[in-house]
Amino acid sequence: MNKQVQIRIEKLFKIFGPTPAKVLPQVHEGKSKDQVLADTGHTVGLKDINLEIHRGEIFVIMGLSGSGKSTLIRHFNRIIDPTAGQIFCEDIDVMQLNTKQLREFRRQKMAMVFQHFGLLPHYTVIDNVAFGLKTQGVDKKTRLAKARQWLADVGLNGYEEQYPSQLSGGQQQRVGLARALCTDAEILLMDEAFSALDPLIRSEMQDQLIQLQEKLHKTIVFITHDLDEALRLGDRIAILRDGELIQVGAPKDILLNPADDYVEAFVRDVNRARALTVENVMKSPSNRITANTIGEALQQMKATPAVFAYLENADGYQGAVLKNTLEKIVRETDDADAPLCEKVIEDTVRVSPDALLEEVIPDTLDQDYPLPVVDEEGNLKGELSRSSLAQVLGTTTANET
Amino acid sequence: MSWLTDFPQLSRETLVAIRQSLDSAYRDFSREYGEVIEGFFDPLLAFLIWFEKLLIAAPWWLVIAIIVAITQIATRSWRLSAGVAVSLFLIGLFGMWEDTMSTLSIITVCTLLSIVLGVPIGILMARSDRAQAIITPILDVMQTMPAFVYLIPVVMLLGIGKIPGVIAVVVYAIPPVIRLTNLGIRLVDREVLEAATSYGVSPWQKLINVQLPLAMPNIMAGVNQTIMMALAMVVIASMIGVAGLGQPVLRSITNQYFTLGLFNGLAIVALAIIFDRVSQAYAKRSQRYMGGRSE
Ligand SMILES: Nc1ncnc2c1ncn2[C@@H]1O[C@H](COP(=O)(O)OP(=O)(O)OP(=O)(O)O)[C@@H](O)[C@H]1O
Ligand SMILES: [Mg+2]
């Protein structure tokens, strides 16, 4: 993925209260949120946020309730104005826009999806979807045609003339999503878009978002307080606490190297088997050999105490060979130059580097030796042992070792 | 130490002086500008007279037909329409047709005027906390000040007649529209507003497409109350020369005609019920989208 920066936030501060500018120096000094509230009655919404969001990624912002997620996302299109700091969208300095330019910016660049859908109750479903275009002044025929298309794309054919109150929560949020997509804005801001939905519908919506994203390659800023959702959707995850950015990184960084106790507490309960892939936990293969004959193989294996080795040749990974078996053949036939034929190569279960740990647990348990990790081209990428699996899956084990 | 036992009252002379100077100042003002202000209201007066004449001159069956048609369109209820037709017919049968038409015309005009003035004021109040802080106490005064008290300066300024009547009725009846427009707009769901903002609506688009439609249930409730209050003012307005059902009521008070008063009072009640049911049914029907998945 190319790493073009789409949104850049620099030194962003937001303080809520009657005279935020006067309180700002105290926040600069490093007073904590609670202290500032006690001393001045002002709430620190955001504190020194610096971050970059790349084009085409799903950037998840996570944090507990009150950590400032909604406040942060509302700065991107300046529904909330910062107390200090800068916001750039590509080469646009968002803070420099005047009222009219800002309006135009919101119409063209970003579209937002809300936790409680934010649909207009007095508009029909199709008019809701077309709302962004109506605001832009697109003529009725064009905008309704386009809205109908998007409505179909989110699977709501035939609901055009219903009112939002006649739809279920999941359906309403699909309308919200269609409304956002209908403007063709490059950036999608989703504030806990799926949090109000029940688990089954929620996971359906996640699937739908992933599918749409494969086609559309939008830049999506997604807020959630659910780590499983974050891990499922996020290319990168940012973690907020009390208005401060604690950690930004790929899902596996967050899971495997939590920056502090707060993040650790967050990730403790997550189902890692469902969040991590084989690639995240595999080790590089300890014994790989490239022999043609049994003799060569034994020769190469002598160097290590291992009882098995992964055999590779020009065509890629072939299978595993066991030292015992090879030695026995040599003893019995006394023919060290015999080719390594299929009889001696054991083609054990291979796992793909992209597989979720959950999928490979049974295979790993069945096997005495580490599983070879083989990619689509047939190359050996690493090995997955029972012990490394146990290490990441059991947090307690991880702490002990 | 007399102020401990007697209230430290201003002296009679001072009070008289205050009253006289204020009275004469106002009298001078009304002599000076009365004509200009009357001229300002001339178009309204012309419209009022034209409308009243129209209602009275039109054939009674046509007027009933039109009112029933409006009822039917607004409420889609045959029972209500039939009720309206019957009560209008009875009003005519008991000889109150002309007075009822006069009252109907003045109530219609006052209501329209209240909406035209009140909704924008309500919008202003919703947009600015300061405007709200200033206007709210004025509305309190308008609603609690006895109507007779503000009739005096109006009559001093404009004499007796239709226009002072309209002014008195509007002053008395306009607060609910203003209050409920303000309230309705302030109660619009924050997330819906945020959604609209995030799609780049202009303030005007926001008002027309989001705030007013969503405030409509409250605004309609305000309009309904305004109509009721305007009808309640009819008798008082008749004291300053407004024609209509109030006049006979007033006559019956002074002459103790119980039956005359009762009939005219009942006619006012009938008008009130018609206005109320029609406007409420209309408000309800226009909010069908709120109604969940029943349909
Ligand atoms: N308009 C406001 N006035 C005062 N304080 C505010 C305002 N909006 C937010 N805050 C404060 O800023 C902090 C962050 O709030 P925010 O809504 O961004 O949290 P959040 O992470 O979105 O929480 P949730 O998960 O509950 O939605 C909170 O302490 C909140 O009280
Ligand atoms: Mg929030």
XYZ file of C-alpha atoms and ligand atoms in Angstrom:
728
model
C 0.000 0.000 0.000
C 1.309 3.429 -0.821
C 1.567 5.615 2.227
C 0.212 8.900 0.977
C -0.868 11.017 3.897
C -4.492 12.087 3.611
C -5.188 13.678 6.970
C -2.557 15.183 9.207
C -3.200 16.502 12.705
C -0.547 18.531 14.474
C -0.382 19.587 18.099
C -4.118 19.562 18.475
C -5.606 20.705 21.776
C -9.254 21.004 22.674
C -10.435 22.380 25.974
C -14.118 22.703 26.814
C -15.216 25.588 28.997
C -15.852 29.322 29.001
C -12.247 30.492 28.558
C -10.251 27.662 26.991
C -7.431 29.915 25.769
C -6.634 30.934 29.341
C -6.462 27.344 30.481
C -4.285 26.198 27.604
C -0.939 27.142 29.225
C -1.748 24.938 32.219
C -2.398 22.024 29.908
C 0.870 22.763 28.130
C 2.583 22.541 31.502
C 1.355 19.003 31.747
C -1.424 19.256 34.285
C -3.654 16.214 34.151
C -7.250 16.259 32.977
C -8.596 15.820 36.504
C -6.360 18.533 37.876
C -7.404 21.024 35.212
C -11.039 20.227 35.875
C -10.600 20.702 39.605
C -8.624 23.933 39.274
C -10.439 25.689 36.441
C -13.670 23.861 35.725
C -12.539 23.233 32.162
C -12.556 19.800 30.548
C -9.536 18.755 28.553
C -11.035 17.116 25.499
C -7.857 16.509 23.538
C -4.253 16.994 24.447
C -1.387 17.346 21.998
C -2.671 15.013 19.322
C -0.328 14.352 16.427
C -1.257 11.807 13.831
C -1.268 10.963 10.173
C -3.898 8.998 8.378
C -2.979 7.409 5.097
C -4.981 7.333 1.920
C -6.996 4.166 1.535
C -6.570 2.796 5.033
C -9.103 2.042 7.716
C -7.829 3.976 10.687
C -9.480 2.967 13.915
C -9.614 5.241 16.924
C -10.227 3.441 20.195
C -10.637 4.413 23.768
C -12.948 4.191 26.728
C -16.024 6.358 27.046
C -15.045 9.976 27.517
C -11.556 9.502 26.140
C -12.206 12.039 23.391
C -12.878 9.879 20.346
C -15.953 11.766 19.190
C -14.242 15.052 19.916
C -11.273 14.041 17.789
C -13.237 12.834 14.792
C -15.319 16.017 14.815
C -12.172 18.028 14.335
C -11.468 16.465 10.963
C -14.361 18.351 9.392
C -14.344 21.041 12.055
C -17.762 20.370 13.481
C -15.718 21.183 16.581
C -13.076 23.888 16.426
C -9.808 23.176 18.214
C -8.408 25.362 20.958
C -5.008 25.087 19.316
C -3.385 23.041 16.616
C -3.500 22.323 12.945
C -5.503 20.097 10.675
C -4.515 19.301 7.131
C -6.407 17.328 4.555
C -3.982 16.620 1.721
C -2.751 20.119 0.972
C -5.744 21.910 2.457
C -5.120 23.741 5.701
C -8.521 23.139 7.223
C -8.037 25.741 9.927
C -7.602 28.469 7.324
C -10.911 27.839 5.573
C -13.581 30.505 5.920
C -17.201 29.576 6.558
C -18.053 29.166 2.929
C -14.940 27.233 2.029
C -15.470 25.001 5.037
C -18.999 24.237 3.886
C -17.701 23.335 0.456
C -14.940 21.245 2.035
C -17.475 19.273 4.071
C -19.606 18.681 1.012
C -16.794 17.406 -1.160
C -14.206 15.767 1.041
C -15.757 13.985 3.938
C -18.922 12.121 4.768
C -19.926 11.054 8.216
C -21.807 8.108 9.693
C -23.265 8.450 13.184
C -23.813 6.149 16.127
C -27.541 6.761 16.249
C -27.697 7.111 12.482
C -28.541 10.830 12.368
C -31.125 10.281 9.642
C -33.715 12.925 8.855
C -36.952 11.395 10.169
C -39.153 13.454 7.862
C -37.339 12.361 4.724
C -37.932 9.084 2.965
C -35.054 6.647 2.814
C -34.086 7.659 -0.687
C -34.235 11.366 0.121
C -32.000 10.687 3.101
C -29.449 8.975 0.892
C -29.617 11.851 -1.576
C -29.312 14.462 1.159
C -25.624 15.187 0.577
C -26.214 15.703 -3.122
C -29.248 17.861 -2.459
C -27.109 20.044 -0.240
C -24.593 20.319 -3.045
C -27.354 21.494 -5.351
C -27.418 18.438 -7.627
C -30.673 18.246 -9.575
C -33.372 15.933 -8.357
C -33.282 13.354 -11.118
C -29.538 12.833 -10.946
C -29.401 12.624 -7.204
C -32.297 10.216 -6.881
C -30.823 7.946 -9.536
C -27.535 7.870 -7.718
C -29.171 7.394 -4.344
C -31.151 4.455 -5.712
C -27.925 2.885 -6.903
C -26.224 3.194 -3.532
C -29.285 1.975 -1.741
C -29.128 -1.136 -3.877
C -25.417 -1.491 -3.126
C -26.055 -1.641 0.592
C -28.853 -4.131 0.035
C -31.920 -1.978 0.596
C -33.704 -2.368 -2.693
C -37.381 -1.583 -2.406
C -37.150 0.507 0.751
C -36.880 3.808 -1.130
C -40.189 5.286 -0.055
C -40.148 4.128 3.567
C -39.408 6.479 6.418
C -36.430 5.762 8.694
C -38.739 4.975 11.611
C -40.122 2.073 9.615
C -36.700 0.401 9.358
C -34.736 -1.709 11.811
C -31.563 -0.323 13.357
C -29.318 -2.264 10.998
C -31.289 -1.088 8.001
C -31.193 2.493 9.217
C -27.440 2.376 9.517
C -27.210 0.981 5.999
C -29.110 4.074 4.938
C -26.582 6.130 6.899
C -23.763 4.355 5.096
C -25.398 4.805 1.706
C -25.891 8.484 2.451
C -22.192 8.822 3.199
C -21.114 6.900 0.105
C -23.522 8.760 -2.151
C -21.498 11.975 -1.999
C -18.386 10.244 -3.369
C -16.336 11.846 -0.628
C -12.920 10.243 -0.324
C -12.988 10.207 3.420
C -15.517 8.419 5.579
C -15.827 9.405 9.217
C -17.620 6.761 11.244
C -18.317 7.555 14.890
C -19.234 4.297 16.622
C -21.236 3.559 13.538
C -22.019 -0.017 14.555
C -22.118 0.337 18.320
C -25.885 0.660 18.545
C -26.479 -2.580 16.652
C -26.834 -6.043 18.100
C -23.859 -8.382 17.660
C -25.085 -10.351 14.683
C -26.140 -7.326 12.648
C -22.976 -5.643 13.729
C -20.754 -8.301 12.328
C -22.800 -8.300 9.122
C -22.224 -4.585 8.825
C -18.515 -5.069 9.423
C -18.411 -7.598 6.604
C -20.265 -5.225 4.361
C -17.895 -2.409 5.153
C -14.892 -4.602 4.409
C -16.423 -5.686 1.115
C -17.242 -2.134 0.107
C -13.784 -0.998 1.078
C -12.188 -3.615 -1.175
C -14.008 -2.002 -4.069
C -13.860 1.643 -3.071
C -10.536 2.165 -1.299
C -11.810 5.059 0.760
C -9.931 6.539 3.643
C -11.996 5.512 6.626
C -11.689 6.851 10.131
C -13.598 4.434 12.321
C -14.317 4.953 15.981
C -15.135 2.117 18.296
C -14.648 1.097 21.878
C -14.681 -2.545 20.934
C -11.236 -3.999 20.382
C -12.504 -6.984 18.428
C -14.129 -4.603 15.977
C -10.969 -2.522 15.835
C -8.823 -5.535 15.100
C -11.201 -6.820 12.512
C -11.488 -3.592 10.557
C -8.389 -1.598 11.296
C -5.297 -1.342 9.167
C -3.969 0.798 11.972
C -5.319 1.517 15.408
C -4.891 4.579 17.571
C -5.596 4.389 21.276
C -6.830 7.415 23.195
C -6.930 7.896 26.933
C -8.175 11.054 28.634
C -7.678 12.959 25.412
C -4.139 11.773 24.859
C -2.887 9.511 22.115
C -1.245 6.543 23.817
C -0.330 4.311 20.929
C -0.728 4.128 17.172
C 0.115 0.989 15.293
C -0.923 -2.033 13.309
C -3.261 -4.413 15.145
C -0.493 -6.873 15.914
C 1.711 -4.133 17.392
C -1.070 -3.188 19.718
C -1.705 -6.795 20.673
C 1.842 -7.973 21.016
C 3.535 -4.794 22.229
C 1.030 -2.752 24.212
C 2.571 0.610 25.028
C 1.438 0.702 28.639
C -0.839 -0.831 31.225
C -3.886 0.973 29.836
C -3.449 -0.554 26.412
C -2.550 -3.864 27.970
C -5.754 -3.852 29.986
C -7.585 -3.123 26.779
C -6.092 -6.014 24.870
C -6.146 -8.519 27.717
C -9.608 -9.812 27.037
C -9.450 -9.891 23.311
C -9.696 -13.181 21.530
C -6.200 -13.275 20.115
C -6.796 -16.479 18.236
C -9.275 -14.556 16.179
C -7.232 -11.387 15.890
C -3.769 -12.631 15.009
C -2.636 -14.435 11.908
C -0.034 -17.156 11.621
C 2.384 -14.632 10.180
C 2.212 -12.571 13.378
C 3.505 -15.388 15.570
C 5.531 -17.750 13.345
C 9.270 -18.115 13.771
C 11.736 -18.433 10.965
C 12.194 -22.106 10.133
C 14.943 -23.604 12.243
C 16.008 -26.398 9.923
C 15.712 -25.966 6.219
C 17.726 -28.091 3.823
C 18.032 -28.211 0.081
C 19.294 -31.747 -0.544
C 18.705 -34.074 -3.462
C 19.881 -37.299 -1.878
C 19.478 -38.896 1.489
C 23.192 -38.570 2.134
C 23.188 -34.851 1.478
C 20.224 -34.432 3.668
C 21.818 -36.238 6.561
C 24.988 -34.284 6.041
C 23.120 -30.966 6.296
C 21.159 -32.080 9.319
C 24.240 -33.080 11.226
C 24.952 -29.474 12.009
C 21.986 -29.293 14.338
C 20.543 -31.541 16.977
C 17.140 -31.370 15.306
C 15.294 -34.549 14.535
C 13.592 -33.197 11.439
C 14.119 -30.646 8.689
C 12.073 -28.841 6.052
C 13.111 -29.735 2.562
C 13.123 -27.079 -0.103
C 14.293 -27.032 -3.682
C 13.933 -24.768 -6.680
C 10.213 -25.512 -6.815
C 9.748 -24.366 -3.249
C 8.736 -26.273 -0.162
C 8.597 -30.066 -0.556
C 7.865 -31.438 2.875
C 9.544 -32.507 6.065
C 12.108 -35.247 6.521
C 12.854 -37.077 9.739
C 16.418 -37.849 10.730
C 15.425 -41.250 12.125
C 13.773 -42.370 8.926
C 16.673 -41.308 6.768
C 19.239 -43.018 9.011
C 17.218 -46.190 9.027
C 17.102 -46.291 5.219
C 20.811 -45.756 4.979
C 21.419 -48.489 7.522
C 19.170 -50.918 5.716
C 20.118 -50.201 2.114
C 23.570 -48.704 2.605
C 22.747 -46.368 -0.273
C 23.386 -42.797 0.794
C 23.052 -41.606 -2.781
C 19.465 -42.679 -3.086
C 17.278 -39.728 -4.124
C 14.924 -38.201 -1.605
C 11.789 -39.681 -2.985
C 8.210 -39.152 -1.917
C 8.385 -42.144 0.336
C 10.735 -40.453 2.760
C 9.301 -36.954 2.504
C 6.425 -36.430 4.803
C 4.090 -33.800 3.458
C 2.564 -32.649 6.712
C -0.237 -30.138 7.005
C 0.854 -26.760 5.724
C -0.564 -23.533 7.050
C -0.888 -20.257 5.251
C 0.699 -17.139 6.738
C -2.633 -15.308 6.420
C -4.624 -17.901 8.324
C -6.080 -16.847 11.660
C -4.606 -18.646 14.627
C -8.048 -19.911 15.448
C -8.099 -21.895 12.208
C -4.785 -23.614 12.760
C -5.049 -24.512 16.428
C -6.383 -28.047 15.793
C -3.635 -28.803 13.270
C -0.968 -27.555 15.612
C -2.235 -29.732 18.410
C -2.302 -32.841 16.221
C 1.269 -32.473 15.149
C 4.415 -33.485 17.002
C 6.562 -31.086 15.051
C 6.128 -27.413 14.243
C 3.924 -26.762 11.248
C 5.522 -25.352 8.113
C 4.124 -21.974 7.083
C 3.911 -21.917 3.308
C 2.677 -19.025 1.218
C 0.620 -19.179 -1.967
C 3.681 -19.502 -4.175
C 4.799 -22.552 -2.235
C 7.685 -20.903 -0.433
C 8.494 -21.790 3.132
C 7.998 -18.660 5.208
C 8.399 -19.969 8.716
C 7.291 -22.492 11.245
C 4.546 -22.462 13.777
C 5.168 -24.422 16.923
C 2.801 -25.357 19.657
C 4.866 -23.406 22.135
C 4.827 -20.124 20.231
C 1.098 -20.495 19.853
C 0.686 -21.124 23.547
C 2.810 -18.117 24.282
C 0.641 -15.595 22.490
C -2.688 -17.164 23.299
C -2.209 -17.550 27.004
C -1.541 -14.120 28.441
C -0.411 -15.658 31.697
C 2.094 -17.855 29.896
C 3.292 -14.818 28.041
C 3.915 -13.011 31.283
C 5.799 -15.886 32.845
C 8.246 -16.447 30.044
C -39.505 57.280 62.598
C -42.851 57.336 60.867
C -41.540 55.075 58.041
C -41.527 52.174 60.522
C -45.288 52.305 60.983
C -46.367 53.883 57.703
C -45.120 52.719 54.345
C -42.664 55.287 52.954
C -45.069 56.216 50.177
C -44.428 58.823 47.544
C -46.539 61.883 48.193
C -49.835 62.267 46.392
C -48.518 65.265 44.514
C -45.528 63.382 43.174
C -47.674 60.480 42.039
C -50.108 62.745 40.295
C -47.231 64.571 38.651
C -45.739 61.311 37.395
C -49.058 60.146 36.043
C -49.843 63.422 34.412
C -46.486 63.829 32.764
C -46.505 60.245 31.420
C -50.087 60.593 30.214
C -49.488 63.882 28.509
C -46.267 62.646 26.953
C -48.112 59.676 25.516
C -51.016 61.857 24.434
C -48.623 64.156 22.628
C -46.985 61.175 21.037
C -50.278 59.766 19.810
C -51.418 63.163 18.493
C -48.132 63.522 16.687
C -47.810 60.047 15.227
C -51.291 58.543 15.496
C -52.107 59.275 11.886
C -48.803 57.917 10.604
C -49.205 54.735 12.558
C -52.790 54.366 11.465
C -51.637 54.820 7.890
C -49.131 52.063 8.449
C -51.948 49.694 9.353
C -54.209 50.754 6.493
C -53.376 47.845 4.191
C -54.123 45.413 6.995
C -57.400 47.151 7.700
C -58.335 47.054 4.037
C -57.601 43.354 3.901
C -59.567 42.731 7.093
C -62.623 44.537 5.768
C -62.384 42.844 2.406
C -62.090 39.407 3.972
C -64.975 39.972 6.354
C -67.188 41.259 3.553
C -66.228 38.302 1.422
C -67.257 35.828 4.108
C -70.531 37.598 4.789
C -71.408 38.241 1.163
C -70.661 34.746 -0.037
C -73.652 32.369 -0.107
C -73.888 30.559 3.223
C -73.862 27.099 1.633
C -70.671 27.932 -0.273
C -68.908 29.038 2.912
C -70.005 25.876 4.708
C -68.909 23.780 1.739
C -65.465 25.388 1.685
C -64.947 24.999 5.429
C -66.081 21.376 5.304
C -63.779 20.761 2.339
C -60.829 22.224 4.235
C -61.724 20.074 7.226
C -61.936 16.998 5.074
C -58.610 17.649 3.344
C -56.851 18.373 6.607
C -58.282 15.555 8.697
C -59.594 12.887 6.300
C -62.321 12.269 8.793
C -65.913 12.182 7.541
C -67.295 12.291 11.051
C -65.475 15.489 11.861
C -66.502 17.064 8.566
C -70.127 16.175 9.185
C -69.898 17.638 12.692
C -68.485 20.857 11.288
C -71.263 21.111 8.708
C -73.964 20.550 11.313
C -72.611 23.063 13.802
C -72.188 25.748 11.149
C -75.711 25.115 9.985
C -77.071 25.397 13.524
C -75.179 28.649 14.040
C -76.874 30.074 10.966
C -80.238 28.674 12.015
C -80.036 30.543 15.303
C -79.305 33.794 13.534
C -75.643 34.161 14.328
C -74.258 33.704 10.835
C -72.977 37.226 10.212
C -71.402 37.621 13.625
C -69.752 34.241 13.254
C -68.327 35.225 9.870
C -66.943 38.433 11.389
C -65.321 36.506 14.181
C -64.022 33.882 11.772
C -62.406 36.539 9.622
C -60.738 38.346 12.487
C -59.509 35.097 14.056
C -58.107 33.940 10.730
C -56.289 37.195 10.196
C -54.976 37.294 13.764
C -53.758 33.719 13.531
C -51.983 34.303 10.240
C -50.453 37.460 11.615
C -49.299 35.645 14.741
C -47.661 32.944 12.656
C -46.018 35.376 10.271
C -44.600 37.408 13.158
C -44.188 34.707 15.760
C -42.303 32.030 13.859
C -39.425 34.330 12.823
C -39.199 35.691 16.369
C -39.118 32.128 17.662
C -36.365 31.271 15.200
C -34.384 34.279 16.353
C -34.768 33.171 19.963
C -33.608 29.671 19.129
C -30.516 30.956 17.384
C -29.355 33.302 20.076
C -29.361 32.803 23.814
C -29.241 36.539 24.274
C -32.367 37.065 22.184
C -34.034 34.394 24.273
C -33.007 36.128 27.483
C -34.469 39.420 26.267
C -37.676 38.160 24.681
C -38.787 35.654 27.328
C -39.657 38.286 29.988
C -41.468 40.360 27.363
C -43.601 37.342 26.530
C -44.268 36.814 30.219
C -45.551 40.374 30.487
C -47.677 40.007 27.356
C -49.330 36.896 28.725
C -49.946 38.084 32.252
C -50.737 41.778 31.807
C -54.527 42.136 31.876
C -55.706 42.764 28.350
C -57.588 45.907 29.373
C -54.346 47.553 30.396
C -52.732 47.405 27.031
C -55.995 48.180 25.317
C -55.769 51.704 26.765
C -52.658 52.907 24.898
C -53.739 51.120 21.730
C -57.116 52.855 21.833
C -55.459 56.180 22.668
C -53.255 55.750 19.656
C -55.613 54.295 17.102
C -59.081 54.930 18.441
C -61.567 52.093 18.624
C -62.108 49.768 15.701
C -60.814 46.678 14.006
C -57.098 47.446 14.000
C -56.770 48.046 17.746
C -58.788 44.887 18.186
C -56.423 42.916 16.005
C -53.425 44.341 17.832
C -54.908 43.441 21.180
C -55.723 39.917 20.066
C -52.295 39.360 18.498
C -50.451 40.691 21.527
C -52.437 38.354 23.712
C -52.291 35.319 21.449
C -48.835 35.408 19.889
C -46.655 34.171 22.808
C -47.391 30.440 22.375
C -46.250 30.420 18.740
C -43.054 32.230 19.660
C -42.331 30.064 22.673
C -43.024 26.781 20.983
C -41.136 27.673 17.809
C -38.135 28.455 19.969
C -38.574 25.300 22.012
C -39.169 23.106 18.984
C -36.001 24.262 17.256
C -33.939 23.885 20.390
C -35.201 20.352 20.876
C -34.170 19.120 17.443
C -31.977 16.060 17.865
C -28.327 17.065 18.118
C -27.047 14.198 16.061
C -29.410 14.973 13.204
C -28.173 18.552 13.228
C -24.596 17.376 13.330
C -25.288 15.087 10.411
C -26.701 17.978 8.430
C -23.695 20.137 9.311
C -21.279 17.398 8.344
C -22.804 17.319 4.875
C -22.143 21.022 4.520
C -25.589 22.586 4.792
C -25.863 26.362 4.763
C -27.707 27.990 7.668
C -30.719 28.503 5.436
C -30.737 24.884 4.241
C -30.438 23.762 7.819
C -33.399 25.886 8.880
C -35.691 24.945 6.017
C -34.773 21.299 5.561
C -34.043 20.237 9.105
C -34.924 22.561 11.944
C -38.360 23.815 10.945
C -39.726 20.473 9.767
C -38.510 18.748 12.917
C -39.812 21.559 15.118
C -43.184 21.392 13.354
C -45.043 19.336 15.976
C -44.199 21.952 18.577
C -44.880 24.875 16.266
C -48.276 23.409 15.429
C -49.037 22.996 19.117
C -48.182 26.675 19.501
C -50.420 27.672 16.625
C -53.223 25.683 18.133
C -52.871 27.451 21.461
C -52.665 30.782 19.691
C -55.970 30.166 17.962
C -57.613 29.215 21.221
C -56.307 32.319 22.946
C -57.391 34.519 20.056
C -60.917 33.149 20.349
C -60.859 33.770 24.062
C -60.027 37.413 23.353
C -63.031 37.904 21.089
C -65.314 39.208 23.828
C -62.741 41.636 25.170
C -61.909 42.829 21.664
C -65.571 43.550 21.049
C -65.364 46.178 23.808
C -63.265 48.285 21.487
C -65.513 47.950 18.554
C -64.602 44.669 16.930
C -67.663 43.208 15.274
C -68.507 39.564 15.804
C -69.803 37.130 18.355
C -68.315 39.168 21.189
C -70.727 42.058 20.674
C -73.922 40.190 21.553
C -72.162 38.579 24.507
C -71.223 42.011 25.756
C -74.788 43.210 25.237
C -76.155 40.289 27.171
C -73.868 41.035 30.094
C -75.048 44.610 30.360
C -78.711 43.745 29.765
C -78.802 40.340 31.425
C -79.954 38.455 28.326
C -79.003 35.003 29.483
C -80.089 33.037 26.408
C -78.527 35.429 23.925
C -75.253 35.216 25.796
C -75.444 31.439 25.943
C -76.106 31.006 22.223
C -73.283 33.300 21.200
C -70.993 31.737 23.751
C -71.800 28.321 22.332
C -71.055 29.598 18.831
C -67.606 30.702 20.021
C -67.075 27.292 21.577
C -68.120 25.629 18.319
C -65.629 27.726 16.358
C -62.923 26.900 18.876
C -63.580 23.193 18.627
C -63.547 23.314 14.844
C -60.253 25.217 14.739
C -58.732 22.977 17.361
C -59.695 19.644 15.861
C -58.783 20.662 12.332
C -55.387 22.073 13.219
C -54.543 19.138 15.484
C -55.597 16.532 12.995
C -53.600 18.293 10.342
C -50.518 18.429 12.571
C -50.857 14.767 13.343
C -51.261 13.759 9.747
C -48.234 15.735 8.661
C -46.158 13.846 11.222
C -47.038 10.389 10.034
C -43.353 9.610 9.443
C -42.849 9.572 13.201
C -45.281 6.753 13.481
C -43.063 3.680 13.500
C -43.655 0.606 11.431
C -47.371 0.294 11.760
C -48.327 1.044 8.161
N -19.576 20.184 24.360
C -18.843 19.769 25.403
N -18.718 20.550 26.499
C -17.981 20.158 27.547
N -17.308 18.999 27.599
C -17.380 18.176 26.552
C -18.156 18.511 25.398
N -18.056 17.506 24.505
C -17.256 16.581 25.083
N -16.844 16.983 26.306
C -15.949 16.251 27.203
O -14.829 15.823 26.469
C -14.472 14.509 26.821
C -14.460 13.622 25.610
O -15.765 13.420 25.152
P -16.101 12.581 23.856
O -17.533 12.713 23.584
O -15.171 12.948 22.776
O -15.791 11.110 24.355
P -15.909 9.737 23.558
O -14.576 9.123 23.579
O -16.544 9.947 22.237
O -16.869 8.923 24.514
P -18.065 7.907 24.142
O -17.444 6.586 23.926
O -18.897 7.935 25.384
O -18.772 8.449 22.955
C -15.438 14.076 27.907
O -14.802 14.258 29.137
C -16.599 15.010 27.756
O -17.179 15.272 29.000
Mg -18.450 9.344 21.314
